[in-house]
Amino acid sequence: MSAASSAFGVYLHVPFCSVRCGYCDFNTYTATELGGGASQMSYARTAVTEIALAEAELQRRGLAGREVSTVFFGGGTPTLLPTADLAAMLGAVASTWGLARDAEITTEANPDSVGRSDLADLRAAGFTRVSFGMQSAVPHVLATLDRTHDPERVPQVVAWAREAGLAVSLDLIYGTPGESVEDWRRSVQAVLALEPDHVSAYALTIEPGTKMHARVRRGDLPGVDGDDQATKYEVADTLLEQAGYGWYEISNWARSPEQRCRHNIAYWSSEDWWGVGPGAHSHLAGQRFWNVKHPRAYAQRVEAGELPIAETESLTSEQIADERVLLGIRLVEGLPVDPAVRHLLPAMVEEDLLDAVPAASGVARLTRRGRLLADTVVGRLVS
């Protein structure tokens, strides 16, 4: 498949948050952190300008002419911007590149960052999915994570999203310090009671430089316990499977194949996408590049008519092969492995890391235990 005919996605990064969560190391900023020279009010206009610059670059590379199959607004909290701004950014994507008839268009949202009319307006603007950052149904866990929403708000916004005609995904985090297995079970059961189309569950990582990392270093909070997180993953997978959700990527489950997040699948399949916004990453034809991180520097570059690219990396054939394993092994379809390493598969079947039937035909498909030990599988296949 040529680059010009393969899937093409667009990611739009909205770097604003009302409060920075203690565990977050994403490229996001509160109003206080931004200071002068970076305006939330003018952000949509700047992003639209970058889209025009991106189209010129695609034409220069001979990669223009592809409709956009998926669009994802992430952050930060995209829905801190007025709905009209999000609609304007989506409109620029549509008018510049065109949207496929079945395009998947998602925005992330916090439960307390949208109202009933906002969700209706998003649907009217062309959005098809909303991904709510629920994280937990337990108040003390939300407090540890510095999440600001009331758990009671989640059923309300899910109902409003459904009323608007939007598909719904709920995001959870497991392994928060102080979260018991029963707390976690309660959160998963709360999700299932809402019958979302899609569920994501991510193990908490405590990154250096975050407020939570400082609290752990001071001894105010315990660190992450890998065994505890493995137990919670198994709890989630069991409950989700019993409720009819199928895993399709290590941290993601959907009610049906049609409800899988196609945008994220494109990442794991190493398809092409353009990332708009400060710090956003892009991938085109085996080359990665990423934008300058600070919104002020980003706006200055774009408003001067320059692409805001900070660095570019051309992948070697070895890197492409390794990433194919690293990313492809995460998917439920499994990974067709190089004949040179197929002799490794039987031992991993014996260790309950891989399913036996696909392995017999040279496809590495993770078992539940294999999903917990995916790094081990990847290490063997690329060594």
Coordinates of C-alpha atoms in Angstrom, one line a residue:
M1 CA 0.0 0.0 0.0
S2 CA 1.4 3.4 -0.9
A3 CA 1.7 6.2 1.5
A4 CA -0.8 8.2 -0.5
S5 CA -3.5 5.5 -0.2
S6 CA -3.0 4.4 3.4
A7 CA -5.0 5.6 6.5
F8 CA -4.3 9.2 7.6
G9 CA -5.3 10.5 11.0
V10 CA -5.1 13.9 12.6
Y11 CA -4.4 14.5 16.3
L12 CA -5.2 18.0 17.8
H13 CA -3.6 18.7 21.1
V14 CA -5.3 21.2 23.4
P15 CA -2.8 21.9 26.1
F16 CA -5.1 23.6 28.7
C17 CA -6.3 22.3 32.0
S18 CA -8.2 23.9 34.9
V19 CA -6.1 22.0 37.4
R20 CA -2.9 19.9 36.9
C21 CA -3.5 16.4 38.2
G22 CA -0.7 15.2 40.5
Y23 CA 0.2 12.2 38.3
C24 CA 0.2 14.0 35.0
D25 CA 3.4 14.6 33.0
F26 CA 1.6 15.5 29.7
N27 CA 2.3 18.7 27.9
T28 CA -0.5 20.7 29.6
Y29 CA -0.7 24.0 31.4
T30 CA -3.0 25.8 33.7
A31 CA -3.7 29.5 33.2
T32 CA -1.2 30.3 36.0
E33 CA 1.6 28.2 34.4
L34 CA 1.1 29.7 30.9
G35 CA 1.7 33.3 31.9
G36 CA 1.6 36.0 29.3
G37 CA 2.0 35.5 25.5
A38 CA 0.0 32.3 25.2
S39 CA -3.7 32.8 24.7
Q40 CA -6.4 30.2 25.2
M41 CA -8.8 32.5 23.4
S42 CA -6.7 32.6 20.2
Y43 CA -5.6 28.9 20.3
A44 CA -8.1 27.6 17.7
R45 CA -7.0 30.2 15.2
T46 CA -3.4 29.2 15.7
A47 CA -4.2 25.5 15.2
V48 CA -6.1 26.3 12.0
T49 CA -3.1 28.1 10.7
E50 CA -0.9 25.1 11.5
I51 CA -3.3 22.9 9.5
A52 CA -2.7 25.1 6.4
L53 CA 1.0 24.9 6.9
A54 CA 0.8 21.1 7.3
E55 CA -1.1 20.8 4.0
A56 CA 1.7 22.8 2.2
E57 CA 4.3 20.4 3.8
L58 CA 2.3 17.3 2.7
Q59 CA 2.2 18.7 -0.8
R60 CA 5.9 19.3 -0.8
R61 CA 6.5 15.7 0.3
G62 CA 4.2 14.3 -2.3
L63 CA 1.9 12.9 0.4
A64 CA -1.2 15.1 -0.1
G65 CA -4.5 13.9 -1.4
R66 CA -5.6 11.6 1.4
E67 CA -8.9 11.9 3.2
V68 CA -8.8 11.9 7.0
S69 CA -10.1 8.7 8.4
T70 CA -9.8 9.6 12.1
V71 CA -9.5 12.8 14.2
F72 CA -8.7 12.9 17.9
F73 CA -8.8 15.9 20.2
G74 CA -6.7 15.3 23.2
G75 CA -4.9 17.2 25.9
G76 CA -5.1 18.6 28.4
T77 CA -8.9 19.1 28.4
P78 CA -10.1 20.0 24.9
T79 CA -13.6 20.8 26.2
L80 CA -12.2 23.8 28.2
L81 CA -12.3 25.5 24.8
P82 CA -15.7 26.7 23.6
T83 CA -17.4 24.2 21.4
A84 CA -17.3 26.7 18.6
D85 CA -13.5 26.6 18.7
L86 CA -13.4 22.8 18.5
A87 CA -15.9 22.9 15.6
A88 CA -13.6 25.5 13.9
M89 CA -10.6 23.3 14.2
L90 CA -12.5 20.2 13.0
G91 CA -13.9 22.3 10.1
A92 CA -10.4 23.3 9.1
V93 CA -9.4 19.6 9.0
A94 CA -12.4 18.8 6.8
S95 CA -12.0 21.7 4.4
T96 CA -8.2 21.2 4.1
W97 CA -8.0 17.4 3.7
G98 CA -11.6 16.1 3.6
L99 CA -13.1 13.6 5.9
A100 CA -13.9 10.0 5.0
R101 CA -17.7 9.3 5.0
D102 CA -17.2 7.0 8.1
A103 CA -14.6 9.2 9.8
E104 CA -14.2 8.6 13.5
I105 CA -14.0 12.0 15.3
T106 CA -13.3 11.9 19.1
T107 CA -12.8 14.4 21.8
E108 CA -11.6 13.8 25.3
A109 CA -13.5 15.5 28.1
N110 CA -13.6 15.7 31.8
P111 CA -17.0 14.9 33.3
D112 CA -17.1 18.4 34.8
S113 CA -16.0 20.2 31.6
V114 CA -19.1 19.7 29.5
G115 CA -22.8 20.2 29.8
R116 CA -25.8 18.8 28.0
S117 CA -25.8 21.5 25.3
D118 CA -22.1 21.2 24.8
L119 CA -22.4 17.6 23.9
A120 CA -25.3 18.3 21.5
D121 CA -23.2 21.0 19.9
L122 CA -20.3 18.7 19.5
R123 CA -22.4 16.1 17.7
A124 CA -23.9 18.8 15.5
A125 CA -20.3 19.9 14.6
G126 CA -19.5 16.3 13.4
F127 CA -18.0 14.6 16.4
T128 CA -18.9 10.9 16.7
R129 CA -17.3 9.9 20.0
V130 CA -16.5 11.3 23.4
S131 CA -13.9 9.8 25.8
F132 CA -14.6 10.8 29.4
G133 CA -11.7 10.8 31.9
M134 CA -13.6 9.0 34.7
Q135 CA -10.4 7.4 36.3
S136 CA -12.3 6.1 39.4
A137 CA -15.7 5.9 41.0
V138 CA -14.2 6.2 44.5
P139 CA -14.0 9.7 46.0
H140 CA -10.7 9.1 48.0
V141 CA -9.0 7.7 44.9
L142 CA -10.1 10.7 42.8
A143 CA -8.8 13.0 45.6
T144 CA -5.4 11.3 45.5
L145 CA -5.3 11.7 41.7
D146 CA -6.3 15.4 42.1
R147 CA -9.3 14.8 39.9
T148 CA -12.0 17.5 40.4
H149 CA -15.2 15.9 39.3
D150 CA -17.9 14.3 41.5
P151 CA -18.4 10.6 40.7
E152 CA -22.1 11.4 40.5
R153 CA -21.5 13.5 37.5
V154 CA -20.4 10.6 35.3
P155 CA -23.8 8.9 34.8
Q156 CA -25.2 12.3 33.9
V157 CA -22.7 13.2 31.2
V158 CA -22.9 9.7 29.8
A159 CA -26.7 10.0 29.5
W160 CA -26.3 13.4 27.8
A161 CA -23.7 12.1 25.3
R162 CA -26.0 9.2 24.4
E163 CA -28.9 11.6 24.0
A164 CA -26.8 13.6 21.6
G165 CA -25.9 10.5 19.6
L166 CA -22.3 10.2 20.6
A167 CA -20.5 7.0 21.2
V168 CA -19.1 6.9 24.7
S169 CA -15.7 5.7 26.0
L170 CA -14.8 5.8 29.7
D171 CA -11.2 5.9 30.9
L172 CA -10.0 4.4 34.2
I173 CA -6.7 4.4 36.1
Y174 CA -5.7 1.5 38.4
G175 CA -3.0 1.2 41.0
T176 CA -3.4 4.6 42.6
P177 CA -1.7 4.7 46.1
G178 CA -4.3 3.8 48.7
E179 CA -6.7 2.2 46.2
S180 CA -7.8 -1.3 47.4
V181 CA -8.8 -4.1 45.1
E182 CA -12.4 -3.6 46.3
D183 CA -12.1 0.1 45.4
W184 CA -11.0 -0.9 41.9
R185 CA -13.7 -3.5 41.6
R186 CA -16.3 -0.9 42.5
S187 CA -14.9 1.5 39.8
V188 CA -15.1 -1.2 37.1
Q189 CA -18.6 -2.2 38.2
A190 CA -19.7 1.5 38.1
V191 CA -18.4 1.6 34.5
L192 CA -20.3 -1.5 33.5
A193 CA -23.5 -0.2 35.0
L194 CA -23.3 2.7 32.5
E195 CA -22.8 0.3 29.5
P196 CA -20.3 2.4 27.6
D197 CA -19.3 1.5 24.1
H198 CA -15.6 1.4 25.0
V199 CA -13.5 1.2 28.1
S200 CA -9.8 2.0 28.6
A201 CA -8.0 1.0 31.8
Y202 CA -4.4 2.2 32.3
A203 CA -1.9 1.3 35.1
L204 CA -0.8 4.4 37.0
T205 CA 2.8 5.3 36.4
I206 CA 4.4 7.9 38.7
E207 CA 6.7 10.0 36.5
P208 CA 9.6 12.0 37.8
G209 CA 8.8 15.7 38.0
T210 CA 5.2 15.2 38.9
K211 CA 3.6 16.3 42.2
M212 CA 2.8 12.7 43.0
H213 CA 6.4 11.6 42.4
A214 CA 7.4 14.3 45.0
R215 CA 4.8 13.0 47.5
V216 CA 6.1 9.4 47.1
R217 CA 9.7 10.6 47.6
R218 CA 8.8 12.4 50.8
G219 CA 7.0 9.3 52.0
D220 CA 3.5 10.9 51.9
L221 CA 2.3 8.2 49.5
P222 CA 3.4 4.6 48.9
G223 CA 4.8 3.8 45.5
V224 CA 3.2 1.7 42.7
D225 CA 3.0 -2.0 43.5
G226 CA 3.4 -4.1 40.3
D227 CA 1.7 -7.2 41.8
D228 CA -1.2 -5.1 42.9
Q229 CA -1.6 -3.6 39.5
A230 CA -1.5 -7.1 37.9
T231 CA -4.3 -8.3 40.2
K232 CA -6.4 -5.2 39.3
Y233 CA -5.8 -5.8 35.6
E234 CA -7.0 -9.4 36.0
V235 CA -10.1 -8.1 37.9
A236 CA -10.9 -5.6 35.1
D237 CA -10.4 -8.1 32.3
T238 CA -12.6 -10.7 34.0
L239 CA -15.4 -8.3 34.7
L240 CA -15.3 -6.7 31.3
E241 CA -15.2 -10.1 29.5
Q242 CA -18.2 -11.3 31.6
A243 CA -20.1 -8.2 30.5
G244 CA -19.4 -8.8 26.9
Y245 CA -16.5 -6.5 26.2
G246 CA -13.6 -7.9 24.2
W247 CA -10.0 -6.7 24.6
Y248 CA -8.5 -5.6 21.4
E249 CA -5.4 -3.8 22.8
I250 CA -3.7 -4.5 26.1
S251 CA -5.4 -1.5 27.8
N252 CA -8.6 -1.3 25.7
W253 CA -11.9 -3.1 25.5
A254 CA -15.0 -2.6 23.2
R255 CA -18.5 -3.9 23.1
S256 CA -17.9 -4.8 19.4
P257 CA -15.2 -4.5 16.8
E258 CA -17.0 -1.5 15.3
Q259 CA -16.6 0.3 18.7
R260 CA -12.9 0.0 18.8
C261 CA -11.0 3.3 18.7
R262 CA -9.7 3.3 15.1
H263 CA -7.5 6.4 15.8
N264 CA -5.4 4.6 18.4
I265 CA -5.3 1.4 16.3
A266 CA -3.7 3.5 13.6
Y267 CA -0.9 4.5 16.1
W268 CA -0.3 0.8 17.0
S269 CA -0.3 -0.1 13.3
S270 CA 2.2 2.6 12.5
E271 CA -0.1 4.4 10.1
D272 CA 0.4 8.1 9.2
W273 CA -0.9 11.0 11.2
W274 CA -0.3 14.7 11.6
G275 CA -0.2 16.1 15.1
V276 CA -1.4 19.7 15.5
G277 CA -0.5 21.7 18.6
P278 CA 2.4 22.3 21.0
G279 CA 4.4 19.1 21.6
A280 CA 2.2 17.1 19.2
H281 CA 3.9 14.2 17.5
S282 CA 3.5 13.2 13.8
H283 CA 4.4 10.2 11.8
L284 CA 4.7 10.2 8.0
A285 CA 6.2 7.5 5.8
G286 CA 8.7 6.2 8.4
Q287 CA 9.7 9.6 9.7
R288 CA 8.7 11.0 13.1
F289 CA 8.7 14.7 14.1
W290 CA 7.3 16.7 17.0
N291 CA 6.4 20.3 17.7
V292 CA 7.9 22.7 20.1
K293 CA 6.4 22.1 23.5
H294 CA 5.4 25.5 25.0
P295 CA 2.2 27.1 23.7
R296 CA 3.9 30.5 23.5
A297 CA 6.8 29.2 21.4
Y298 CA 4.4 27.2 19.3
A299 CA 2.1 30.3 18.6
Q300 CA 5.1 32.5 17.7
R301 CA 6.4 30.0 15.2
V302 CA 3.0 29.4 13.6
E303 CA 2.0 33.0 13.5
A304 CA 5.4 33.7 11.7
G305 CA 4.3 31.3 9.0
E306 CA 6.7 28.5 10.1
L307 CA 5.9 24.9 10.9
P308 CA 6.5 24.6 14.6
I309 CA 8.6 21.4 14.3
A310 CA 11.2 21.0 17.0
E311 CA 13.0 17.8 15.9
T312 CA 12.7 15.1 13.2
E313 CA 13.8 11.5 13.3
S314 CA 14.0 9.2 10.3
L315 CA 13.6 5.6 11.3
T316 CA 16.0 3.0 10.2
S317 CA 14.8 -0.4 8.9
E318 CA 15.8 -2.0 12.2
Q319 CA 13.8 0.6 14.2
I320 CA 10.8 0.1 12.0
A321 CA 11.0 -3.7 12.5
D322 CA 11.4 -3.3 16.3
E323 CA 8.4 -0.9 16.5
R324 CA 6.3 -3.3 14.5
V325 CA 6.9 -5.9 17.2
L326 CA 6.6 -3.4 20.1
L327 CA 3.3 -2.0 18.9
G328 CA 1.8 -4.9 17.0
I329 CA 2.1 -7.4 19.8
R330 CA -0.4 -5.3 21.8
L331 CA -3.3 -6.0 19.5
V332 CA -5.7 -8.9 19.8
E333 CA -5.1 -10.0 16.2
G334 CA -1.6 -10.9 17.2
L335 CA 1.7 -10.3 15.3
P336 CA 2.9 -12.4 12.4
V337 CA 6.5 -13.0 13.4
D338 CA 9.6 -13.2 11.3
P339 CA 10.4 -16.8 10.3
A340 CA 13.9 -16.4 11.9
V341 CA 12.3 -16.2 15.4
R342 CA 9.4 -18.5 15.1
H343 CA 11.3 -21.2 17.0
L344 CA 10.9 -19.0 20.1
L345 CA 7.1 -19.3 20.1
P346 CA 6.6 -22.9 21.5
A347 CA 8.5 -22.0 24.7
M348 CA 6.3 -18.9 25.2
V349 CA 3.2 -21.0 24.6
E350 CA 4.4 -23.4 27.3
E351 CA 4.9 -20.4 29.7
D352 CA 1.3 -19.3 28.9
L353 CA 2.5 -16.0 27.3
L354 CA 1.1 -16.8 23.9
D355 CA -2.0 -18.6 22.5
A356 CA -1.2 -22.0 21.1
V357 CA -3.3 -22.0 18.0
P358 CA -2.1 -18.8 16.4
A359 CA 1.5 -19.6 17.4
A360 CA 1.3 -22.8 15.4
S361 CA 1.0 -20.7 12.3
G362 CA 3.6 -18.2 13.3
V363 CA 1.4 -15.5 14.9
A364 CA 2.3 -14.3 18.4
R365 CA -1.0 -13.5 20.2
L366 CA -0.8 -12.7 23.9
T367 CA -2.7 -14.6 26.6
R368 CA -3.9 -12.6 29.6
R369 CA -0.6 -13.5 31.4
G370 CA 1.2 -12.5 28.2
R371 CA -0.5 -9.1 28.3
L372 CA 0.9 -8.6 31.8
L373 CA 4.3 -9.6 30.7
A374 CA 4.3 -8.0 27.2
D375 CA 7.7 -6.4 27.7
T376 CA 9.2 -9.9 28.2
V377 CA 7.6 -11.2 25.0
V378 CA 8.8 -8.1 23.0
G379 CA 12.3 -8.5 24.5
R380 CA 12.6 -12.1 23.2
L381 CA 11.2 -11.3 19.8
V382 CA 13.5 -8.4 19.0
S383 CA 16.7 -9.7 20.7

